[in-house]
């Protein structure tokens, strides 16, 4: 049985709150297609929950559902940010999404949230699920950098500054993770307080079941910074449909999808966006390619090829090799993203549901076998949503019981801390990675004691030193 719950939610937690359906899952499992089917059957409208699909551009790279496949269902917050506009923060997204949900509910429709940016989903469902940034955080990035020049410095310089003001939080971030390092500095500069202290206060408040509500800690995060659990009641009465697929079977599908994206114009749309970026910069508009649409998988991997093509022009052979490398890197990045999404759901979203006694609001749908999609995913999702809307018990999952229990066990929260291996010149962020690293092929090869062949085979050495017949 899927629903092995430790707590049942109090009905007062969700009573009179708007119903919201969330379709979650890794990239490439069919979230958008299922959302459209449910919207057709249950008079719903779709709210985008993918950070990159918010932007106008790269419809192929960001996997925006083509207009014909939207089947006339209203889609909100999709392609609504222009390239020249300021990048949205998670706080801006939550504010906009709550307004959309209010409007959809007011018109008697069912809001269906779908997207792969699960920290957006979690921030929308739970009011204080992330440590946020301070009063100066509402300034544009350009205004912040004018006020605090360190925010425009190199990643290494920002990390050194963060180590001075908050060594504890600095140790949490990978030295190359510019976004998180910058945001932690932003929190410190806008609040005058160490991010690690704010985090500890929120943790202490949650342990007492009384959320901290001081001005400094009620902030708006740019993205998922210090993930925590939330004891605040959810904003909505949610039903979460998690389309789960075994990674070993999903990965070949993801590789094929990248090939299909190339066939349908990925290279051409990346070239078009790159041309727009260069036009913006020629007009004097500074483009921060470290965030927003410019970080999309399938665009940033193509940059070496795109820049090569804008110069004197590479040879046909060189251009083809750069393109081949970019496509392979896109496949690798897509696989890594799918793994990251699955870790987020298990490590953070499930824990938030558990702490709010809301695991019964989750149904896992088995999307591993595409041939079984109609019954395992679509039919089960329709039955589950029908029961949810009628207030009936939800049907069981289509997953095997042993697999269900394993998936639904929230992943243990380990300490996040940068641990460098001086031998291999790489950094591990978790204790699990650190413990596994010595067994890796790279580390074993780097630490292997060189074999002294002369000591092992001295006779062979002497024979090699004898003059050969031709040398006499």
Coordinates of C-alpha atoms in Angstrom, one line a residue:
X1 CA 0.0 0.0 0.0
X2 CA 1.3 3.5 -0.9
X3 CA -0.2 5.4 1.9
X4 CA 1.8 4.4 5.0
X5 CA 1.3 7.6 7.0
X6 CA 2.7 8.5 10.4
X7 CA 0.1 11.3 10.9
X8 CA -3.3 12.2 9.7
X9 CA -3.8 15.9 9.0
X10 CA -6.3 17.9 11.0
X11 CA -9.2 18.8 8.8
X12 CA -8.9 22.4 10.1
X13 CA -5.6 22.7 8.4
X14 CA -7.1 22.6 5.0
X15 CA -10.8 23.6 5.6
X16 CA -12.0 26.5 3.4
X17 CA -8.7 26.8 1.6
X18 CA -8.8 26.8 -2.2
X19 CA -8.0 23.4 -3.8
X20 CA -4.9 23.4 -6.0
X21 CA -3.6 20.5 -8.0
X22 CA 0.2 20.1 -8.4
X23 CA 1.7 17.9 -11.1
X24 CA 5.3 17.3 -10.1
X25 CA 8.1 15.1 -11.4
X26 CA 11.4 15.1 -13.2
X27 CA 11.9 16.6 -16.6
X28 CA 10.7 14.4 -19.5
X29 CA 8.0 12.4 -17.6
X30 CA 5.0 14.0 -19.2
X31 CA 3.9 16.6 -16.6
X32 CA 2.5 19.1 -19.0
X33 CA 0.6 16.5 -21.0
X34 CA -1.1 15.1 -17.9
X35 CA -1.9 18.6 -16.7
X36 CA -3.8 19.4 -19.9
X37 CA -5.7 16.2 -19.7
X38 CA -6.8 16.9 -16.1
X39 CA -7.7 20.5 -17.0
X40 CA -10.0 19.3 -19.8
X41 CA -11.8 16.8 -17.6
X42 CA -12.1 19.0 -14.5
X43 CA -12.6 22.5 -15.8
X44 CA -9.1 23.6 -14.9
X45 CA -6.6 26.2 -15.9
X46 CA -2.8 25.7 -15.8
X47 CA -0.3 27.8 -13.9
X48 CA 3.3 27.4 -15.0
X49 CA 5.8 26.3 -12.3
X50 CA 8.9 26.2 -14.3
X51 CA 11.4 29.0 -13.7
X52 CA 12.7 29.1 -17.3
X53 CA 9.4 28.8 -19.0
X54 CA 8.5 32.1 -17.5
X55 CA 10.7 33.8 -20.0
X56 CA 9.9 34.7 -23.6
X57 CA 12.4 32.6 -25.6
X58 CA 13.8 29.1 -26.2
X59 CA 10.5 27.3 -26.4
X60 CA 12.3 24.1 -27.6
X61 CA 15.1 24.2 -25.0
X62 CA 12.8 24.9 -22.1
X63 CA 10.2 22.4 -23.4
X64 CA 7.3 24.8 -23.5
X65 CA 4.1 22.9 -24.5
X66 CA 3.3 23.9 -28.2
X67 CA 0.1 25.9 -28.5
X68 CA -1.7 23.2 -30.4
X69 CA -0.9 20.7 -27.6
X70 CA -2.3 23.1 -25.0
X71 CA -5.7 22.3 -26.5
X72 CA -7.2 25.7 -25.8
X73 CA -6.6 25.3 -22.0
X74 CA -5.6 28.7 -20.5
X75 CA -1.9 28.7 -19.5
X76 CA -0.7 31.4 -17.1
X77 CA 2.8 32.7 -16.3
X78 CA 4.1 31.1 -19.5
X79 CA 6.6 33.2 -21.6
X80 CA 5.5 36.4 -19.7
X81 CA 9.0 37.9 -19.0
X82 CA 10.8 39.7 -21.8
X83 CA 14.6 39.3 -22.4
X84 CA 15.2 42.9 -21.4
X85 CA 13.2 42.6 -18.1
X86 CA 14.7 42.0 -14.7
X87 CA 15.0 38.4 -13.7
X88 CA 12.2 37.2 -11.4
X89 CA 13.0 36.0 -7.9
X90 CA 11.1 33.2 -6.2
X91 CA 9.3 35.9 -4.2
X92 CA 8.1 37.6 -7.3
X93 CA 6.9 34.3 -8.7
X94 CA 5.0 33.4 -5.5
X95 CA 3.3 36.8 -5.5
X96 CA 2.3 36.5 -9.1
X97 CA 1.2 32.9 -8.8
X98 CA -1.0 33.6 -5.8
X99 CA -2.8 36.3 -7.7
X100 CA -3.4 34.0 -10.6
X101 CA -4.7 31.3 -8.4
X102 CA -7.1 33.7 -6.7
X103 CA -8.4 34.8 -10.1
X104 CA -8.8 31.2 -11.4
X105 CA -10.7 30.1 -8.2
X106 CA -12.9 33.2 -8.3
X107 CA -14.0 32.2 -11.8
X108 CA -15.0 28.8 -10.6
X109 CA -12.1 27.0 -12.3
X110 CA -9.6 24.5 -10.8
X111 CA -5.9 25.8 -10.6
X112 CA -3.4 23.2 -11.8
X113 CA 0.2 24.0 -11.1
X114 CA 2.7 22.2 -13.3
X115 CA 6.5 22.6 -13.7
X116 CA 9.9 21.2 -12.7
X117 CA 11.1 24.0 -10.5
X118 CA 10.1 22.4 -7.3
X119 CA 11.5 25.1 -5.0
X120 CA 9.0 27.4 -6.7
X121 CA 6.2 24.8 -6.0
X122 CA 7.3 24.4 -2.4
X123 CA 7.6 28.1 -1.8
X124 CA 4.1 28.6 -3.2
X125 CA 2.5 25.8 -1.1
X126 CA 4.3 26.7 2.2
X127 CA 4.6 30.3 3.3
X128 CA 8.0 30.2 5.0
X129 CA 9.7 27.2 3.5
X130 CA 12.9 29.1 2.5
X131 CA 15.2 31.6 4.3
X132 CA 14.7 34.8 2.4
X133 CA 16.4 38.1 1.6
X134 CA 16.0 41.5 3.3
X135 CA 14.4 44.9 2.7
X136 CA 17.0 45.9 0.1
X137 CA 16.4 42.7 -1.7
X138 CA 13.6 44.4 -3.8
X139 CA 16.2 46.5 -5.6
X140 CA 17.2 45.4 -9.1
X141 CA 20.5 43.6 -9.5
X142 CA 22.0 46.6 -11.1
X143 CA 20.9 48.9 -8.2
X144 CA 22.2 46.4 -5.6
X145 CA 25.6 46.3 -7.3
X146 CA 25.8 50.1 -7.4
X147 CA 25.1 50.2 -3.7
X148 CA 27.2 47.2 -2.8
X149 CA 30.0 46.7 -5.4
X150 CA 31.0 43.4 -3.9
X151 CA 27.9 41.9 -5.4
X152 CA 29.4 42.6 -8.8
X153 CA 32.8 41.1 -8.0
X154 CA 34.1 37.7 -9.1
X155 CA 32.7 34.6 -7.4
X156 CA 36.0 34.0 -5.6
X157 CA 36.0 37.6 -4.2
X158 CA 32.4 37.3 -3.0
X159 CA 33.2 33.9 -1.3
X160 CA 36.2 35.4 0.5
X161 CA 34.0 38.3 1.7
X162 CA 31.3 35.8 2.8
X163 CA 33.9 33.8 4.7
X164 CA 34.8 36.9 6.6
X165 CA 31.2 37.9 7.6
X166 CA 29.7 34.4 7.9
X167 CA 32.1 31.5 7.7
X168 CA 29.4 29.0 8.7
X169 CA 27.2 29.7 5.7
X170 CA 30.2 30.1 3.4
X171 CA 31.1 26.5 4.1
X172 CA 27.7 25.3 2.9
X173 CA 28.2 26.5 -0.7
X174 CA 30.3 25.1 -3.5
X175 CA 33.0 27.6 -4.3
X176 CA 31.7 27.9 -7.9
X177 CA 28.0 28.4 -6.9
X178 CA 27.9 32.1 -7.6
X179 CA 24.1 32.4 -7.2
X180 CA 24.0 31.1 -3.6
X181 CA 27.2 32.9 -2.6
X182 CA 25.9 36.2 -3.9
X183 CA 22.5 35.7 -2.3
X184 CA 24.0 35.0 1.1
X185 CA 26.0 38.2 0.9
X186 CA 22.8 40.0 -0.2
X187 CA 21.0 38.7 2.9
X188 CA 23.8 40.0 5.1
X189 CA 24.0 43.4 3.4
X190 CA 20.3 44.0 3.3
X191 CA 19.6 42.8 6.9
X192 CA 22.8 43.5 8.7
X193 CA 22.6 40.0 10.1
X194 CA 24.4 36.7 9.3
X195 CA 22.3 34.3 7.2
X196 CA 23.4 31.4 9.4
X197 CA 21.9 33.2 12.5
X198 CA 18.6 33.8 10.7
X199 CA 18.5 30.2 9.7
X200 CA 19.2 29.0 13.3
X201 CA 16.4 31.3 14.5
X202 CA 13.9 29.9 12.0
X203 CA 14.9 26.3 13.0
X204 CA 14.5 27.1 16.7
X205 CA 11.1 28.7 16.1
X206 CA 10.0 25.7 14.1
X207 CA 11.0 23.3 16.8
X208 CA 8.7 25.3 19.1
X209 CA 6.0 25.3 16.4
X210 CA 6.0 29.1 16.5
X211 CA 7.2 30.6 13.2
X212 CA 9.7 33.4 13.6
X213 CA 8.2 36.6 12.3
X214 CA 10.8 39.4 12.7
X215 CA 11.5 41.8 9.9
X216 CA 15.0 40.5 9.1
X217 CA 14.0 36.9 8.7
X218 CA 10.9 37.5 6.6
X219 CA 12.7 37.9 3.4
X220 CA 12.3 36.9 -0.3
X221 CA 14.9 34.5 -1.7
X222 CA 16.1 34.7 -5.3
X223 CA 16.0 30.9 -5.5
X224 CA 16.3 28.0 -3.1
X225 CA 19.0 29.2 -0.6
X226 CA 18.9 27.6 2.8
X227 CA 16.1 25.0 2.5
X228 CA 14.2 24.4 5.7
X229 CA 11.0 22.7 6.8
X230 CA 7.9 24.7 7.3
X231 CA 5.5 24.4 10.2
X232 CA 3.3 27.1 8.7
X233 CA 0.0 25.8 7.4
X234 CA -0.1 25.4 3.6
X235 CA -1.6 28.2 1.7
X236 CA -3.9 25.9 -0.1
X237 CA -5.7 22.5 0.1
X238 CA -3.3 20.7 -2.3
X239 CA -3.3 17.4 -4.2
X240 CA 0.2 16.6 -5.4
X241 CA 0.5 14.1 -8.3
X242 CA 4.1 13.0 -8.5
X243 CA 4.9 11.3 -11.8
X244 CA 7.8 9.0 -10.8
X245 CA 10.0 7.2 -13.3
X246 CA 13.0 5.0 -12.6
X247 CA 16.1 6.9 -13.7
X248 CA 17.7 4.0 -15.5
X249 CA 14.7 3.8 -17.8
X250 CA 14.1 7.6 -18.0
X251 CA 17.6 8.5 -19.1
X252 CA 17.4 6.9 -22.5
X253 CA 14.2 8.8 -23.1
X254 CA 15.9 12.0 -22.1
X255 CA 18.7 11.4 -24.5
X256 CA 16.2 10.7 -27.3
X257 CA 14.3 13.9 -26.4
X258 CA 17.5 16.0 -26.8
X259 CA 18.0 14.4 -30.3
X260 CA 14.4 15.3 -31.1
X261 CA 14.9 18.9 -29.9
X262 CA 17.9 19.2 -32.2
X263 CA 15.8 17.9 -35.1
X264 CA 13.0 20.4 -34.4
X265 CA 15.2 23.5 -34.3
X266 CA 17.2 23.7 -31.0
X267 CA 20.3 24.9 -32.7
X268 CA 18.4 27.6 -34.7
X269 CA 16.5 29.0 -31.7
X270 CA 19.8 29.1 -29.7
X271 CA 21.4 31.1 -32.6
X272 CA 18.4 33.5 -32.6
X273 CA 18.6 34.1 -28.9
X274 CA 22.4 34.6 -29.1
X275 CA 21.9 37.2 -31.8
X276 CA 19.3 39.0 -29.6
X277 CA 21.8 38.9 -26.7
X278 CA 24.5 40.5 -28.9
X279 CA 22.0 43.1 -30.2
X280 CA 21.1 44.0 -26.6
X281 CA 24.7 44.4 -25.6
X282 CA 25.5 46.6 -28.7
X283 CA 22.6 48.9 -27.6
X284 CA 24.2 49.3 -24.2
X285 CA 22.0 46.8 -22.3
X286 CA 24.1 44.7 -20.0
X287 CA 23.0 41.0 -20.1
X288 CA 23.7 38.9 -17.0
X289 CA 24.1 35.5 -18.5
X290 CA 24.4 33.9 -15.1
X291 CA 20.6 33.8 -14.5
X292 CA 17.2 33.7 -16.1
X293 CA 16.7 32.3 -19.6
X294 CA 20.4 32.5 -20.3
X295 CA 21.1 29.5 -18.0
X296 CA 18.8 27.2 -19.9
X297 CA 20.1 23.7 -20.6
X298 CA 20.6 23.5 -24.3
X299 CA 21.6 27.1 -24.7
X300 CA 24.6 27.5 -22.4
X301 CA 26.1 24.2 -23.7
X302 CA 25.9 25.6 -27.2
X303 CA 27.7 28.9 -26.4
X304 CA 31.2 27.7 -27.6
X305 CA 29.7 26.7 -31.0
X306 CA 27.6 29.9 -31.2
X307 CA 30.6 32.2 -30.4
X308 CA 32.7 30.3 -32.9
X309 CA 30.1 30.8 -35.6
X310 CA 30.0 34.6 -34.9
X311 CA 33.8 35.0 -35.4
X312 CA 35.8 34.5 -38.6
X313 CA 34.0 31.2 -38.9
X314 CA 35.3 27.8 -37.9
X315 CA 36.0 25.2 -40.4
X316 CA 33.1 22.8 -41.2
X317 CA 34.9 20.1 -39.3
X318 CA 35.5 22.2 -36.3
X319 CA 31.9 23.5 -36.2
X320 CA 30.6 20.0 -36.5
X321 CA 32.8 18.9 -33.5
X322 CA 31.7 21.8 -31.4
X323 CA 28.1 21.1 -32.1
X324 CA 28.5 17.4 -31.3
X325 CA 30.1 18.3 -28.0
X326 CA 27.3 20.7 -27.2
X327 CA 24.6 18.1 -27.8
X328 CA 26.4 15.6 -25.6
X329 CA 26.8 18.1 -22.9
X330 CA 23.1 19.0 -23.1
X331 CA 22.3 15.3 -22.6
X332 CA 24.6 15.1 -19.6
X333 CA 23.1 18.3 -18.1
X334 CA 19.6 17.0 -18.6
X335 CA 20.3 13.7 -16.8
X336 CA 21.9 15.6 -13.9
X337 CA 18.9 17.9 -13.7
X338 CA 16.5 15.0 -13.6
X339 CA 18.5 13.5 -10.7
X340 CA 18.5 16.9 -8.9
X341 CA 14.7 17.2 -9.3
X342 CA 14.2 13.8 -7.8
X343 CA 16.5 14.6 -4.9
X344 CA 14.6 17.8 -4.2
X345 CA 11.2 16.0 -4.1
X346 CA 12.4 13.3 -1.8
X347 CA 14.7 15.5 0.3
X348 CA 12.7 18.7 0.7
X349 CA 9.1 18.5 -0.6
X350 CA 8.3 15.2 1.0
X351 CA 9.8 16.4 4.3
X352 CA 7.7 19.6 4.2
X353 CA 4.6 17.5 3.6
X354 CA 5.4 15.1 6.4
X355 CA 6.0 18.0 8.9
X356 CA 2.6 19.4 7.9
X357 CA 1.0 16.0 8.3
X358 CA 0.0 16.2 4.7
X359 CA 1.6 13.1 3.1
X360 CA -2.0 11.9 2.4
X361 CA -2.2 14.8 -0.1
X362 CA 0.4 13.0 -2.2
X363 CA -0.2 10.3 -4.9
X364 CA 2.8 8.8 -6.7
X365 CA 2.1 7.8 -10.3
X366 CA 4.3 5.2 -12.0
X367 CA 5.5 6.8 -15.2
X368 CA 8.4 4.4 -15.8
X369 CA 6.8 2.4 -18.6
X370 CA 5.4 4.5 -21.4
X371 CA 3.3 1.6 -22.6
X372 CA 1.5 1.6 -19.3
X373 CA 0.9 5.4 -19.2
X374 CA -2.9 5.3 -19.9
X375 CA -3.7 3.1 -16.9
X376 CA -0.8 3.8 -14.5
X377 CA -0.7 7.6 -14.9
X378 CA -3.6 9.1 -16.7
X379 CA -6.4 6.9 -15.4
X380 CA -5.0 6.8 -11.8
X381 CA -4.6 10.6 -11.8
X382 CA -8.2 11.1 -13.1
X383 CA -9.6 8.8 -10.4
X384 CA -7.5 10.4 -7.7
X385 CA -8.5 14.0 -8.6
X386 CA -12.1 13.0 -8.8
X387 CA -12.0 11.5 -5.3
X388 CA -10.1 14.6 -4.0
X389 CA -12.7 17.0 -5.4
X390 CA -15.5 14.9 -3.9
X391 CA -13.8 14.6 -0.5
X392 CA -13.5 10.8 -0.8
X393 CA -10.5 8.6 0.2
X394 CA -7.8 8.7 -2.5
X395 CA -7.2 5.5 -4.5
X396 CA -3.9 3.6 -4.0
X397 CA -0.9 4.1 -6.2
X398 CA 0.0 1.9 -9.1
X399 CA 3.5 1.4 -7.8
X400 CA 4.6 -1.9 -6.1
X401 CA 4.3 -1.7 -2.3
X402 CA 8.0 -2.1 -1.6
X403 CA 8.9 0.6 -4.1
X404 CA 6.2 2.9 -2.8
X405 CA 7.5 2.7 0.8
X406 CA 11.0 3.4 -0.4
X407 CA 10.0 6.5 -2.4
X408 CA 7.8 7.9 0.2
X409 CA 10.5 7.8 2.9
X410 CA 11.8 11.4 3.0
X411 CA 15.4 11.3 2.2
X412 CA 17.6 11.9 5.3
X413 CA 18.8 15.4 5.6
X414 CA 22.6 15.4 5.7
X415 CA 25.0 18.2 6.5
X416 CA 25.8 20.4 3.6
X417 CA 29.4 21.5 3.7
X418 CA 32.2 21.9 1.1
X419 CA 34.8 19.3 1.5
X420 CA 37.8 19.6 -0.9
X421 CA 40.0 16.6 -2.0
X422 CA 43.4 18.1 -2.5
X423 CA 44.6 15.1 -4.4
X424 CA 41.8 15.2 -7.1
X425 CA 41.2 18.9 -6.9
X426 CA 37.4 18.5 -6.6
X427 CA 34.9 19.4 -3.9
X428 CA 32.2 17.3 -2.3
X429 CA 29.2 18.9 -0.7
X430 CA 27.8 16.0 1.4
X431 CA 29.1 13.5 3.9
X432 CA 27.8 10.7 1.6
X433 CA 29.8 12.1 -1.4
X434 CA 32.9 12.4 0.8
X435 CA 32.6 8.9 2.1
X436 CA 32.2 7.5 -1.4
X437 CA 35.0 9.5 -3.0
X438 CA 38.0 7.4 -1.8
X439 CA 36.4 4.4 -3.7
X440 CA 36.1 6.3 -6.9
X441 CA 38.2 5.4 -9.9
X442 CA 39.7 8.9 -10.1
X443 CA 40.8 9.0 -6.5
X444 CA 42.2 5.5 -6.4
X445 CA 44.2 6.2 -9.6
X446 CA 45.5 9.5 -8.2
X447 CA 46.6 7.9 -4.9
X448 CA 47.9 4.6 -6.3
X449 CA 51.6 4.0 -5.3
X450 CA 53.7 3.9 -8.5
X451 CA 55.1 0.5 -9.2
X452 CA 58.9 0.2 -9.0
X453 CA 59.4 -2.1 -12.0
X454 CA 63.2 -2.0 -11.6
X455 CA 62.9 -3.4 -8.0
X456 CA 60.4 -6.0 -9.1
X457 CA 62.4 -7.3 -12.1
X458 CA 66.1 -6.6 -11.4
X459 CA 67.3 -9.3 -13.8
X460 CA 65.3 -7.8 -16.6
X461 CA 66.9 -4.5 -15.8
X462 CA 70.4 -6.0 -16.0
X463 CA 69.7 -7.7 -19.3
X464 CA 68.4 -4.5 -20.8
X465 CA 71.7 -2.8 -19.8
X466 CA 73.8 -5.3 -21.6
X467 CA 75.1 -4.1 -25.0
X468 CA 73.2 -5.5 -27.9
X469 CA 74.9 -7.5 -30.6
X470 CA 74.6 -4.5 -33.0
X471 CA 76.3 -2.2 -30.6
X472 CA 79.5 -4.2 -30.2

